[in-house]
Structure formats: C-alpha cells, structure tokens
Tab-separated table of C-alpha atoms in Angstrom:
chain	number	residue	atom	x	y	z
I	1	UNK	CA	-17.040	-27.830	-29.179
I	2	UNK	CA	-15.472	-29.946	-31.979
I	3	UNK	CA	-12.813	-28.107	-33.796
I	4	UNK	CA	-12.451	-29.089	-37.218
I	5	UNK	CA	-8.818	-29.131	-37.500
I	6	UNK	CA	-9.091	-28.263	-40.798
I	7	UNK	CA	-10.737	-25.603	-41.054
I	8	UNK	CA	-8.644	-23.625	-38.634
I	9	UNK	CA	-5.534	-24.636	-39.843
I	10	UNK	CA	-4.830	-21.628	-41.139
I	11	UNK	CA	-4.812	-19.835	-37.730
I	12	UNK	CA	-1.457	-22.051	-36.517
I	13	UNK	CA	1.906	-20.757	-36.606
I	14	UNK	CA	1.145	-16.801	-37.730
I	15	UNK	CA	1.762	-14.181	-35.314
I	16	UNK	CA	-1.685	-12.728	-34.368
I	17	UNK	CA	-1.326	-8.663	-32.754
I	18	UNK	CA	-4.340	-8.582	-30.332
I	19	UNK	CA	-6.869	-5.970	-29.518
I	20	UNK	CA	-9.425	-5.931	-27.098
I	21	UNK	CA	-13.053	-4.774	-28.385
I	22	UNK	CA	-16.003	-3.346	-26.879
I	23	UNK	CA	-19.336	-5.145	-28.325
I	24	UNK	CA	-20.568	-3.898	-32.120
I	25	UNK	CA	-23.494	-1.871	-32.275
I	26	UNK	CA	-26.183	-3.378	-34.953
I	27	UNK	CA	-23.955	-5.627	-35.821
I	28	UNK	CA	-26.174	-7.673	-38.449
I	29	UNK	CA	-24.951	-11.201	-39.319
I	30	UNK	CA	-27.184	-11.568	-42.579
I	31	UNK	CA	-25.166	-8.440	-43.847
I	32	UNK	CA	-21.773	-9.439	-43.893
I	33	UNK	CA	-21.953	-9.137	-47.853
I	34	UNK	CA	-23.103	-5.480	-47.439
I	35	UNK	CA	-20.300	-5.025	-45.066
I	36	UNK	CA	-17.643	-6.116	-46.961
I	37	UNK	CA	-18.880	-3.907	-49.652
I	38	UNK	CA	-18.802	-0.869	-47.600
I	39	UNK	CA	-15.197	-1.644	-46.036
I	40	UNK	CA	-14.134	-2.367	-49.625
I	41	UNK	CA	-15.439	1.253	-50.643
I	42	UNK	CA	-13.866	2.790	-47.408
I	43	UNK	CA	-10.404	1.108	-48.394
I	44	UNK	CA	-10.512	2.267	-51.775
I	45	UNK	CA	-11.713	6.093	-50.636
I	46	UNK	CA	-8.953	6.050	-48.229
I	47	UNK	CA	-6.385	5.006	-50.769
I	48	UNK	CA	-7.577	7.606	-52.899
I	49	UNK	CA	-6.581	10.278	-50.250
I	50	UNK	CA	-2.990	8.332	-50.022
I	51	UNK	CA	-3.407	6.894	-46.671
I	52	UNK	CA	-3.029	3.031	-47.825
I	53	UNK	CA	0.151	1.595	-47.545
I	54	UNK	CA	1.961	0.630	-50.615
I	55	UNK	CA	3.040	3.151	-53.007
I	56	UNK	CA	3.130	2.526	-56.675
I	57	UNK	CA	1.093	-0.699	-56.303
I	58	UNK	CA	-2.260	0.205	-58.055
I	59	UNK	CA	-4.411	-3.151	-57.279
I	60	UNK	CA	-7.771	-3.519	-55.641
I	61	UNK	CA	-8.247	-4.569	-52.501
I	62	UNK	CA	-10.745	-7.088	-52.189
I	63	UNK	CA	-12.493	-8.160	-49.056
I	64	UNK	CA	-14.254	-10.893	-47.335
I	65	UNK	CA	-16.278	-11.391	-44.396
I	66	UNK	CA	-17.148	-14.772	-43.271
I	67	UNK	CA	-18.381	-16.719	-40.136
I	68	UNK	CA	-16.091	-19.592	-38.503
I	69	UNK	CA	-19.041	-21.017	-35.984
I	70	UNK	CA	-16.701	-23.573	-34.984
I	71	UNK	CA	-14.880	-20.844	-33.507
I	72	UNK	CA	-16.538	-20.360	-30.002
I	73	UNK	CA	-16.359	-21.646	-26.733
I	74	UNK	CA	-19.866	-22.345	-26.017
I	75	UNK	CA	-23.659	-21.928	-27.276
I	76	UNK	CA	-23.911	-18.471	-25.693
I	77	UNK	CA	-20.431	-17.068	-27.715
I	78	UNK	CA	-20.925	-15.258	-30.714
I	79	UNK	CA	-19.453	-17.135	-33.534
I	80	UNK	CA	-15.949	-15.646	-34.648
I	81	UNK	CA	-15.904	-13.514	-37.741
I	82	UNK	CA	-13.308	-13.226	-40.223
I	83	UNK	CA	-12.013	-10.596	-42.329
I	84	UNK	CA	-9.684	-11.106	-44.944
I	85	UNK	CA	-8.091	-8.711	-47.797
I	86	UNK	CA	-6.585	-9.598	-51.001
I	87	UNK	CA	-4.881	-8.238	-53.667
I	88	UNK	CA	-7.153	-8.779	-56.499
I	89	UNK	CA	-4.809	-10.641	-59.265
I	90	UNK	CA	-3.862	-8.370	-62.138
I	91	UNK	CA	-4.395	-11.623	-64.804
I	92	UNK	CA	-7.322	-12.408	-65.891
I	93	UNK	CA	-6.496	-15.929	-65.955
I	94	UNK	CA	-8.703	-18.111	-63.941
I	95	UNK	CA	-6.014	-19.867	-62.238
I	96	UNK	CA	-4.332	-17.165	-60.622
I	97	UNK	CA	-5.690	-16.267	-56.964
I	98	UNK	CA	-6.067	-13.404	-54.816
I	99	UNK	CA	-2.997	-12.838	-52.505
I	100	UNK	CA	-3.929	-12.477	-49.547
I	101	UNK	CA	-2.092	-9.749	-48.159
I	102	UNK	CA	-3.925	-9.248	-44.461
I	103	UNK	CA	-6.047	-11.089	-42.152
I	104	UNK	CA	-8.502	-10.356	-38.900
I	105	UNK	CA	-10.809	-12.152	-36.959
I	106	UNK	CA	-12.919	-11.398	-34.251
I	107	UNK	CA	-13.859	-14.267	-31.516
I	108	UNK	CA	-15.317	-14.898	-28.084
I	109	UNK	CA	-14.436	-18.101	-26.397
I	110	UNK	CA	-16.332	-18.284	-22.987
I	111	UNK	CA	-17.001	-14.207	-23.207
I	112	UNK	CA	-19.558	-14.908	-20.659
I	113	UNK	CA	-18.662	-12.466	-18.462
I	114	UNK	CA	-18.945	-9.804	-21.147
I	115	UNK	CA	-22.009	-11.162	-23.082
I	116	UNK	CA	-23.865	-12.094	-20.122
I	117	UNK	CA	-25.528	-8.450	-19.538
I	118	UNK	CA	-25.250	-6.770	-22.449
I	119	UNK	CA	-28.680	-5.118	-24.225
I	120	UNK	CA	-30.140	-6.726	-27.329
I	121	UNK	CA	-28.656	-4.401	-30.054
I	122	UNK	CA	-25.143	-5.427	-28.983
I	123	UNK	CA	-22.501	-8.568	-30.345
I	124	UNK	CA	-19.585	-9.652	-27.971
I	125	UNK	CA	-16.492	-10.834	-29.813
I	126	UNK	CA	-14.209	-8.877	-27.464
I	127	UNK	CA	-10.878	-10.693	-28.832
I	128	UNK	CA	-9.657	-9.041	-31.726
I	129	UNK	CA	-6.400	-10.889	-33.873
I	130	UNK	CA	-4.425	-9.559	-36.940
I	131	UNK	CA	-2.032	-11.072	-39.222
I	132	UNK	CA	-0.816	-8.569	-42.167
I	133	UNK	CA	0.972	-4.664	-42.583
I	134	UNK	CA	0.030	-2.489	-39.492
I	135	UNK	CA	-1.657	0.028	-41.547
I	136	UNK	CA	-4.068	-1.579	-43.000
I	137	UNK	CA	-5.132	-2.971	-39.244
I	138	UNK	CA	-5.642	0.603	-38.594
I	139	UNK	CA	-8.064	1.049	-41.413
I	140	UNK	CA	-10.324	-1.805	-40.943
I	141	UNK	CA	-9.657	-1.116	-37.225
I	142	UNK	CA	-11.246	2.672	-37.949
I	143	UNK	CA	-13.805	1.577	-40.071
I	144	UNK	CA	-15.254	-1.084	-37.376
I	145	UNK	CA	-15.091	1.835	-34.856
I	146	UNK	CA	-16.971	4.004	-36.954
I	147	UNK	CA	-19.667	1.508	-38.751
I	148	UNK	CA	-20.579	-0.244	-35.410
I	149	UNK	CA	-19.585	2.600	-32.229
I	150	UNK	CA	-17.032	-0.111	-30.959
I	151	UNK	CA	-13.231	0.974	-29.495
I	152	UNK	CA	-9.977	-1.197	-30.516
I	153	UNK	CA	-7.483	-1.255	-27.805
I	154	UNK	CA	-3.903	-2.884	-27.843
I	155	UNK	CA	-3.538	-6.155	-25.376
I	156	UNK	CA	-0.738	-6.111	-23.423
I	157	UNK	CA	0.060	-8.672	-21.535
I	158	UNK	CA	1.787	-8.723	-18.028
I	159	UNK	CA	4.589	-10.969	-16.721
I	160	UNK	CA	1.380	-11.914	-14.217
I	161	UNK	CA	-0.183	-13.265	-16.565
I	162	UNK	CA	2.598	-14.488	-18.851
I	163	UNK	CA	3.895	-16.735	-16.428
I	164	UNK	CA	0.097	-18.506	-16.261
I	165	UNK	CA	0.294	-19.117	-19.818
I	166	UNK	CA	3.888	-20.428	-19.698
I	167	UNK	CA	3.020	-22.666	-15.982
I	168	UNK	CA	-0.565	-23.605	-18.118
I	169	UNK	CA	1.635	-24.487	-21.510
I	170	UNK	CA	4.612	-25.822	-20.383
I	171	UNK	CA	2.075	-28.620	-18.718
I	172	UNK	CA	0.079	-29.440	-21.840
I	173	UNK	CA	0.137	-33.116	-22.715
I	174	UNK	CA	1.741	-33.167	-26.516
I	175	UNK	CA	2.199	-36.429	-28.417
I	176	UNK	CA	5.425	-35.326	-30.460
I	177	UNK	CA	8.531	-34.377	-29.841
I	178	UNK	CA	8.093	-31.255	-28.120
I	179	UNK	CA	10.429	-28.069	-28.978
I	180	UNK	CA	11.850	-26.086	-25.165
I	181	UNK	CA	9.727	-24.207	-23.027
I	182	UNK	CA	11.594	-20.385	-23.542
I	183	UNK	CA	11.002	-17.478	-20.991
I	184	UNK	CA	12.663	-14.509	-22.737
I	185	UNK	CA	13.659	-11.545	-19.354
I	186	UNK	CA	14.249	-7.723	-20.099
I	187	UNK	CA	16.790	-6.189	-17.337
I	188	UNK	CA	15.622	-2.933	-16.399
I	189	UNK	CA	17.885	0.187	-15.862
I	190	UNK	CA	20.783	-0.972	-17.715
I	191	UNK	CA	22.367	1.794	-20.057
I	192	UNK	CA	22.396	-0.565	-22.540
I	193	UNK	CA	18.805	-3.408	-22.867
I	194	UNK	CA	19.600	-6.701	-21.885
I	195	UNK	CA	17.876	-9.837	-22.856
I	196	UNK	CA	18.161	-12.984	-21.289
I	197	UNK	CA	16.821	-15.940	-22.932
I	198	UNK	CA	16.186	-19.172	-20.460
I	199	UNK	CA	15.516	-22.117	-22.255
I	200	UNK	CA	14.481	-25.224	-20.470
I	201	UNK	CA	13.686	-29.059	-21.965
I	202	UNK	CA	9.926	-29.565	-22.263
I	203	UNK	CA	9.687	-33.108	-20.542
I	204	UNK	CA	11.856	-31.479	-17.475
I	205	UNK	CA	9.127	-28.274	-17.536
I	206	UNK	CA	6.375	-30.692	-17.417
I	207	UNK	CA	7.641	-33.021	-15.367
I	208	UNK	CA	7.857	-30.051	-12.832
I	209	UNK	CA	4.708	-28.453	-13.690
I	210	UNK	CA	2.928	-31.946	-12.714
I	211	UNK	CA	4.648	-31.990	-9.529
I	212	UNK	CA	2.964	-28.545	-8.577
I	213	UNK	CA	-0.241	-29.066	-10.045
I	214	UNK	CA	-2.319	-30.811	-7.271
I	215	UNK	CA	-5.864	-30.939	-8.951
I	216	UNK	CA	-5.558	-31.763	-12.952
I	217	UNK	CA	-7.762	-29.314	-14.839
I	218	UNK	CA	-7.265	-26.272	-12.080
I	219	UNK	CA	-4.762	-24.298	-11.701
I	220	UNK	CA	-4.243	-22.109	-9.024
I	221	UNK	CA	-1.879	-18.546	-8.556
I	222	UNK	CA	0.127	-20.185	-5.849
I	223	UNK	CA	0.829	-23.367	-8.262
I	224	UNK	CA	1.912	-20.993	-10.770
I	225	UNK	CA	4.039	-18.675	-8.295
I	226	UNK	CA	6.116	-22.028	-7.476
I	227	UNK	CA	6.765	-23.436	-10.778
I	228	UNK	CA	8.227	-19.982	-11.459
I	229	UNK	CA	10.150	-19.697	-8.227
I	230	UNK	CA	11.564	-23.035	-9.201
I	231	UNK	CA	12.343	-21.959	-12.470
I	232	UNK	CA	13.760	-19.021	-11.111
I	233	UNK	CA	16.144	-20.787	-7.670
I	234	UNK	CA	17.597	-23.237	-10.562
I	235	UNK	CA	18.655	-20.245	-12.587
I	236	UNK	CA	19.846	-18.178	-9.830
I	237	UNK	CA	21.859	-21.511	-8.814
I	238	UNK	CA	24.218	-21.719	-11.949
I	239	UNK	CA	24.372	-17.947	-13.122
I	240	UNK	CA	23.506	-15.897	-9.424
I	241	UNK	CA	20.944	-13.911	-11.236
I	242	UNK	CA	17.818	-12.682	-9.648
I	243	UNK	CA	15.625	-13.500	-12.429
I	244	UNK	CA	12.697	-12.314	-10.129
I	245	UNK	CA	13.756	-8.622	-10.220
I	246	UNK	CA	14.053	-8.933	-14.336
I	247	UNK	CA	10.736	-8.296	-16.580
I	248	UNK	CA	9.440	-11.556	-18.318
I	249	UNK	CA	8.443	-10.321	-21.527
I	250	UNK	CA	8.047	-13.436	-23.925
I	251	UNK	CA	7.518	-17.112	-23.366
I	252	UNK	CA	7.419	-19.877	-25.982
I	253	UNK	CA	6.343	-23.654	-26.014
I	254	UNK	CA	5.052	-26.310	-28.031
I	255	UNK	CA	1.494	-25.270	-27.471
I	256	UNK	CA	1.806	-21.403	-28.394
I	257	UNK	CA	4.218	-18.108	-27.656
I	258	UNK	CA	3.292	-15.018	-26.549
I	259	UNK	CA	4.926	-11.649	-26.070
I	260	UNK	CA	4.034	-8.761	-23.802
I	261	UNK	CA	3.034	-6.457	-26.561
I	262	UNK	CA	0.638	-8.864	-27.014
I	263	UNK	CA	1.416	-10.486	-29.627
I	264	UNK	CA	0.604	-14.369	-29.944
I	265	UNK	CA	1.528	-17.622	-31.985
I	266	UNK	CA	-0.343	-20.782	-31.433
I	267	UNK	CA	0.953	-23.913	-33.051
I	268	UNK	CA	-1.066	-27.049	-31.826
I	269	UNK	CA	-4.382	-26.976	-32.876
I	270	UNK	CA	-5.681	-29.336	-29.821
I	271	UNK	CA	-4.801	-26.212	-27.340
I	272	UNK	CA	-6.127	-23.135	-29.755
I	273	UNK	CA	-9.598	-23.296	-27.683
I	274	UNK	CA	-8.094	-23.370	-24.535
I	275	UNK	CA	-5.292	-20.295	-25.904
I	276	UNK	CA	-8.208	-18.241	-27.133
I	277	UNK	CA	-10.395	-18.362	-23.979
I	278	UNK	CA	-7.477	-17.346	-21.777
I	279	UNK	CA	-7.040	-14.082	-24.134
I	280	UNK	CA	-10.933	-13.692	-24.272
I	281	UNK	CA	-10.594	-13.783	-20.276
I	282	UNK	CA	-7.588	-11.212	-20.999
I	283	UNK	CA	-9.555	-9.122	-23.277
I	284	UNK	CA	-12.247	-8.856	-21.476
I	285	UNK	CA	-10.341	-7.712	-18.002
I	286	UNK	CA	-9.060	-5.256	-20.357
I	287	UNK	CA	-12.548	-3.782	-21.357
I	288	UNK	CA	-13.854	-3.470	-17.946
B	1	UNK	CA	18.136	5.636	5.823
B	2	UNK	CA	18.419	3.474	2.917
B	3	UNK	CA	18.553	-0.454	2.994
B	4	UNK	CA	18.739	-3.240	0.099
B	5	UNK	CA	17.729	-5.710	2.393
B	6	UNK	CA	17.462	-6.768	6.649
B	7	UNK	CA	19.137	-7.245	8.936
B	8	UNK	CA	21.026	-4.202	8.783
B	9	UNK	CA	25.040	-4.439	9.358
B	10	UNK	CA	25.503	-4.592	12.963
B	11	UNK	CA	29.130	-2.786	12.841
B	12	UNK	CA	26.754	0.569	12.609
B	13	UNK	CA	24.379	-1.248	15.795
B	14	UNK	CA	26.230	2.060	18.211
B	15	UNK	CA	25.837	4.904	15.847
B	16	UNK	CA	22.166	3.915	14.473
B	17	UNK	CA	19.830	6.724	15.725
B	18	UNK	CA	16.402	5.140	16.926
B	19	UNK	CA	14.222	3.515	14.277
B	20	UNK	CA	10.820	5.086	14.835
B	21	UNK	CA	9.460	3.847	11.531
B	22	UNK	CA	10.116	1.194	8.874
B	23	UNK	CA	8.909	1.403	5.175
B	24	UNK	CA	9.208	-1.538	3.538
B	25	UNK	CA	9.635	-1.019	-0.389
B	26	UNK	CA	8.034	-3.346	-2.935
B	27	UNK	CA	7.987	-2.892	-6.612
B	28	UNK	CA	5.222	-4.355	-8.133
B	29	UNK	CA	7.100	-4.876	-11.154
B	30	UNK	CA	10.035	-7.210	-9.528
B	31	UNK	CA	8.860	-10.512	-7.846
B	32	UNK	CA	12.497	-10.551	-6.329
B	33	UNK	CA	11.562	-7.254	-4.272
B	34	UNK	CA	8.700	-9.299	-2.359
B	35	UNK	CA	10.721	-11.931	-1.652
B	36	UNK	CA	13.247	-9.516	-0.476
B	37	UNK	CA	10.806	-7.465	1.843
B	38	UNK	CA	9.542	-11.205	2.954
B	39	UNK	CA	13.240	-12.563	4.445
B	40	UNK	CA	13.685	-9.027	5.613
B	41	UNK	CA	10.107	-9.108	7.766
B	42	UNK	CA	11.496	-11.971	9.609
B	43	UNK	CA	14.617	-9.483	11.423
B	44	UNK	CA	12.296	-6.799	12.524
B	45	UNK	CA	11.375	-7.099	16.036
B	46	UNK	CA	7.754	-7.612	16.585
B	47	UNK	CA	7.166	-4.029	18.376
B	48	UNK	CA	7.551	-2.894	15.218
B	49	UNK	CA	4.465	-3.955	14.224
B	50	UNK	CA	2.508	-1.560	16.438
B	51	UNK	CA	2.146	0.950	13.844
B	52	UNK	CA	5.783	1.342	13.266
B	53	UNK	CA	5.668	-0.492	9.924
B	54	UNK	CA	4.752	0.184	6.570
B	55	UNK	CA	4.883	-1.114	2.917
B	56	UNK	CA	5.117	1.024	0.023
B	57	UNK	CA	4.351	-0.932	-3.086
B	58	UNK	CA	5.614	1.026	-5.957
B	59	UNK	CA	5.242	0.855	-10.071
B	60	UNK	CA	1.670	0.605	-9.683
B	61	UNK	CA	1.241	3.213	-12.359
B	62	UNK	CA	2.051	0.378	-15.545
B	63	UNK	CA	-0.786	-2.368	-15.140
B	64	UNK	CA	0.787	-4.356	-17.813
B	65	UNK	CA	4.138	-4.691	-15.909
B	66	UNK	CA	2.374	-6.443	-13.044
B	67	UNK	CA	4.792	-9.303	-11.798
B	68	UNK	CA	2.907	-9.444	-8.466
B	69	UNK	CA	-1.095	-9.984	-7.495
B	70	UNK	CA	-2.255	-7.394	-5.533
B	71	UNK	CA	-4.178	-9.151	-2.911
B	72	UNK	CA	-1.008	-10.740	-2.208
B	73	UNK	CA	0.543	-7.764	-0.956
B	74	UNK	CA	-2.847	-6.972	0.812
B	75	UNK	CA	-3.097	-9.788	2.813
B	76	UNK	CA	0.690	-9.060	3.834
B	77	UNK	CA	-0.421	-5.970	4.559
B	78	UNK	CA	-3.052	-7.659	6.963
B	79	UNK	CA	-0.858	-10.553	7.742
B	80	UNK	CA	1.622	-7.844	9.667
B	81	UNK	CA	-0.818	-5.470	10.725
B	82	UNK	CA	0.566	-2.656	9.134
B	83	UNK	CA	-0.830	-0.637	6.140
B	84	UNK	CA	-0.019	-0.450	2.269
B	85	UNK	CA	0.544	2.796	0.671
B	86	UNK	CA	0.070	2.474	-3.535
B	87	UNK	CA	2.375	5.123	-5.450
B	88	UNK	CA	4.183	5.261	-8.806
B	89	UNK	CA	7.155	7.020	-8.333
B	90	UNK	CA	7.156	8.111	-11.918
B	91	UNK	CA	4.728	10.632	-11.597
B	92	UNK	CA	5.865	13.755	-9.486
B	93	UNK	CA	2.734	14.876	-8.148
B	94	UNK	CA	2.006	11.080	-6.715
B	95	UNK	CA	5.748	10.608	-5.509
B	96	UNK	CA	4.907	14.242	-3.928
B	97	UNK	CA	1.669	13.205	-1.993
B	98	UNK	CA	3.260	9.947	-0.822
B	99	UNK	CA	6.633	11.673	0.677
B	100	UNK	CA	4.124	14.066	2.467
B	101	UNK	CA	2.276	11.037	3.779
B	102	UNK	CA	5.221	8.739	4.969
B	103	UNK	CA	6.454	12.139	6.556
B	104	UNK	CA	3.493	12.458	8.395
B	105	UNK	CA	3.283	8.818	9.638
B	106	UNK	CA	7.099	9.218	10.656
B	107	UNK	CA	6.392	12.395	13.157
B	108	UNK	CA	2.998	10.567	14.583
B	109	UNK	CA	5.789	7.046	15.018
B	110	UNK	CA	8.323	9.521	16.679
B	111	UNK	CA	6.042	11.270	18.694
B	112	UNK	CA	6.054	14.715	17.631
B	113	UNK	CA	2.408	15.133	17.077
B	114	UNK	CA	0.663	14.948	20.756
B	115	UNK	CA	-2.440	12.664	21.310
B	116	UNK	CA	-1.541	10.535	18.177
B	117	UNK	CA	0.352	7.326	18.973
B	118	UNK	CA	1.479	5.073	16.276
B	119	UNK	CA	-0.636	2.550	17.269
B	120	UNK	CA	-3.781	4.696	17.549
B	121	UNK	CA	-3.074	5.886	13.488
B	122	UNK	CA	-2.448	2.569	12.647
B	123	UNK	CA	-5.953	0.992	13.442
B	124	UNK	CA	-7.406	4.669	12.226
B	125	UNK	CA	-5.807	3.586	9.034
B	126	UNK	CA	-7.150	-0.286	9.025
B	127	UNK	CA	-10.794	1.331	10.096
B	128	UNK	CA	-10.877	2.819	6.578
B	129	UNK	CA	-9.252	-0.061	4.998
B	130	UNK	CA	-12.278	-2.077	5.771
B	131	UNK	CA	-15.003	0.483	4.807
C-alpha cells in the first residue's frame, strides 16, 4: 500500500473534475498501446470535423496510456490508469518536450463494493479525474463510452458529505505549518448570491475535531454532525447567522479542498489514499 | 396557518381556531430547519402525537443538496410516532399529490370523514411503513 511519493507527485495541488464510471467492457491491459493509437486517431478524426478545441493551432495531439499500480487501495483494485495528451513539439530538436496540455486517470481505491460481483469481461475503476480544457474531457470521455460500453457521469458532492471530508480533514495529523480549515456557504433565495467564507485556524479545528472523535480511526455521522454544530453555534455567536439554513458548497484544508461540483485538490501526499477511497466510496454510491 | 417556529405567540391563544393537525416542515437542504422542527417538538402537547402530527421533509428532489441523513428524519419520524411525507415542492405535479394528501389527513384529524380517527390512520400509515 506504499505510495511512492514520487511517483504521484504530480497528482498534488491540480484541480481534478470527477466523474463517476460504470466498469469497461473488454477492457484489455496488454493493449493500452493499441488504445492510445485508436484515441489518437479518434482525436485527430474529430479535429478534422472541427470539434477540437483550439482554433488556428495545427499540432498533433499525442497520447499516452499508462498503468500507476501503486495507485490502488488493495490487491483486489484494479490498478489506476492514466491518460495523458500532449501537444507534440513543432521543433525537431531533441530537447524540446511535449506540452502536456490535458490529463485523466482512472482509479479504484477499496472499489470493493463495485468489483466484488461484477462478471469476468468487466474492469472497475469507477473514479474518474481530469485536469486540462473541458472539451477535450468530453472527447476522451466519448471515446471511452464508445470503445468499452461504459457511462461518464459528473460527481457532485453534497454538503452531507462535504462536511465528512472537512470533520475527516480538518483532523488529519500534519507535521508543518498547516494553512486554515475554510468552509465556503451559498445563501439561498437572495436576489443577489451570497457567499460566505468561514475560515477557522487548523490547530483550533483539530483540537476540536479530537475532542469529538471518541474512537481514533472511526468516524461516525453523529461525530461529524457535532463538530459542525460547533462550528456552526460559534459562528452564529459573533455574526447571528444561521449557518445551518445556508448551503456548504466548498471546504479547504491542509490535506485537500473540494467543491460541490465536484471538483477536488489534494495537496499532502500522506492523505491522497485515504482522499481517493472516500471519492471511490462517492463514486460508487453514485453508480448504484 | 403558517409558523417559523413553536410555541406560537400566545397574544393570538383566544382567537386560534382548534389545531386538528400539525405539519411539521423540514427541508432537507437546511440543517437549521431540523433543528428548528426539533426545539419546536418540545411545545406541542403530547396528544398531538395521536395521529395529529406530521413531518413533511421537503427538497428531496436534488440528492446532491442533501444537508441532512435520511434515516435521521426516519427515526424522528418513529421517535414521535407520527409519519414522514417525502415531496419536492419544485415539481407541480408532486407539490399537487402532497397538498391532496395533507388535505386528506387534515379532514380524517378533524373528523369529517366517519369511522376514520386520527389515530386509527396513523398506525394504518406505520403498518405500511414497516412492510
């Protein structure tokens, strides 16, 4: 379960859009080379009908699949697979590199509960993230669907669930300096939207986090419904707002962010296994 | 009538018509609204709670803008002895269906339909709960 730090370096501090996925037909590890041929093919096609994104720009797209077996929660999760596309460098110069101008990866991180029943044909990496231009998600997106009979859905995330990560984050043990633990509300029926930001110091968000938490290593809904009513009382004490009746759309800390759109940032590269198998677990609530 | 919150103002106490049924409003989208309905529980006197009470959770339409667990607002449900009706209020035809239903429970609660008493609909509508 060993992370080399290294290796997924480059997954810390982006901000990854997720998308649920139902498991790949025939998905066939020993082709990925064949695949990223075929994608590569489909992006060019697709650009030839003037679907691609950037006008005037008349570069290939390269692309590369690859496996990141570290990437996986246990033996019985597929390994995550990544997909990357670059600009291929107009110089011929051997120095110059590829740009890479979008990123994807597929991953399961305890997917049990998806991967569990499933009939031979089919791979479970039901945790989709992109980094890169919207359009071309929606390309490789379309070409997955098509190639391996598989459906891409947006993840939202609730305030429910939000206010796990921010109760399970704002907890985390970190050695440095820690920046605040940020719950970002939307006010609802206002003619005009209204955000309020609520910023609190991470040692006073842990230090009130360990006073809930009874057994270390579980958490529980009612620890987390406290630490946010507590969150909430203090905040209705100074500025007599009912943040309660607001919608929590975005919290931040030193361990990741994540926004109800469903869009996430990890930074610390101890917690990214224990950040991806809560959004497995989300993903895969999603599918079923 | 319409109420943010319980007890209700007691300069009205003389010209209040009788209560025959209470719908308590929760929208599943606003934590605060539960706590509300909870502090307001507490001023309702406990005949109430023979089929004269009800809670209508609300916004149940938008999954993603869940601020409250369901099965809280079940076992509340159970923990009072009254039922919970689901609706979005967004969608006509559901905010439709659920008027017609809370109208219905209100003329059993204020006797106008004979050989239904409020707390003979009540445990018809726990009976089903459980199936």
């Amino acid at each position: 379960e060993k992370v080399d730090p290294q290796k997924t370096a480059f997954l810390l501090r982006k901000s990854w859009t997720l998308y649920s996925v139902t498991p790949l037909y025939r998905f066939h590890r020993a082709r990925l080379r064949d695949y990223a041929r075929l994608l590569s093919a489909f992006l060019a096609a697709e650009k030839q009908k003037g679907l691609a994104v950037e006008v005037g720009v008349e570069l290939d797209i390269k692309v590369a699949l690859s496996n990141l077996a570290d990437l996986r929660g246990s033996e019985l999760d597929q390994a995550a697979l990544l997909v990357q596309l670059s600009l291929r460098s107009q110089a011929s110069s051997k120095n110059s590199e590829d740009k890479l101008v979008w990123l994807g990866w597929f991953c399961s991180v305890f997917g049990d509960d998806l991967s569990e029943n499933l009939p031979e044909d089919f791979t479970s990496l039901p945790l989709f993230l992109s980094h890169g231009a919207e359009s071309y998600t929606s390309l490789v997106g379309s070409w997955f669907q098509k190639t391996f009979d598989c459906c891409f859905r947006r993840l939202a995330i609730s305030p429910l669930n939000l206010s796990w990560m921010v109760a399970m984050w704002a907890g985390c043990k970190l050695d440095r300096a820690a920046s605040a633990v940020e719950l970002v509300f939307s006010v609802p029926r206002l003619s005009q939207p209204l955000d309020i930001s609520y910023a609190i110091h991470p040692e006073d968000a842990k230090a009130l986090w360990d006073t809930v938490q009874k057994t270390p290593g579980e958490i529980t809904q009612e620890e987390v419904d406290v630490f946010m009513d507590c969150l909430y009382a203090h905040f209705h004490r100074h500025f007599k707002i009912h943040l309660s009746a607001a919608k929590l759309v975005k919290v931040s800390t030193a361990v990741a962010s994540a926004h109800c759109d469903g869009i996430v940032k990890i930074l610390h590269s101890q917690y990214l296994p224990g950040v991806l198998m809560l959004l497995t677990e989300l993903a895969i609530s999603q599918i079923q | 009538h319409l109420a943010t919150s319980l007890p209700l103002p007691s300069e009205r106490d003389h010209l209040r018509p009788r209560i025959d049924l209470v719908v308590f409003m929760i929208d599943i989208k606003s934590k605060y609204s539960l706590k509300n309905v909870e502090t307001s529980l507490a001023h309702v006197d406990a005949s109430f709670f023979l089929g004269k009470v009800c809670f209508l959770v609300t916004g149940v339409g938008r999954v993603n803008a869940c601020s409250i667990e369901t099965n809280v607002i079940c076992n509340l449900g159970e923990a009072y002895c009254s039922p919970v009706l689901f609706c979005e209020l967004e969608l006509e035809g559901i905010r439709v269906a659920t008027a017609q239903r809370l109208l219905r429970m209100l003329q059993i609660c204020a006797g106008h339909i004979p050989g239904v008493s409020a707390l003979s609909f009540v445990s018809l509508m726990r009976n089903s709960d459980d199936d």
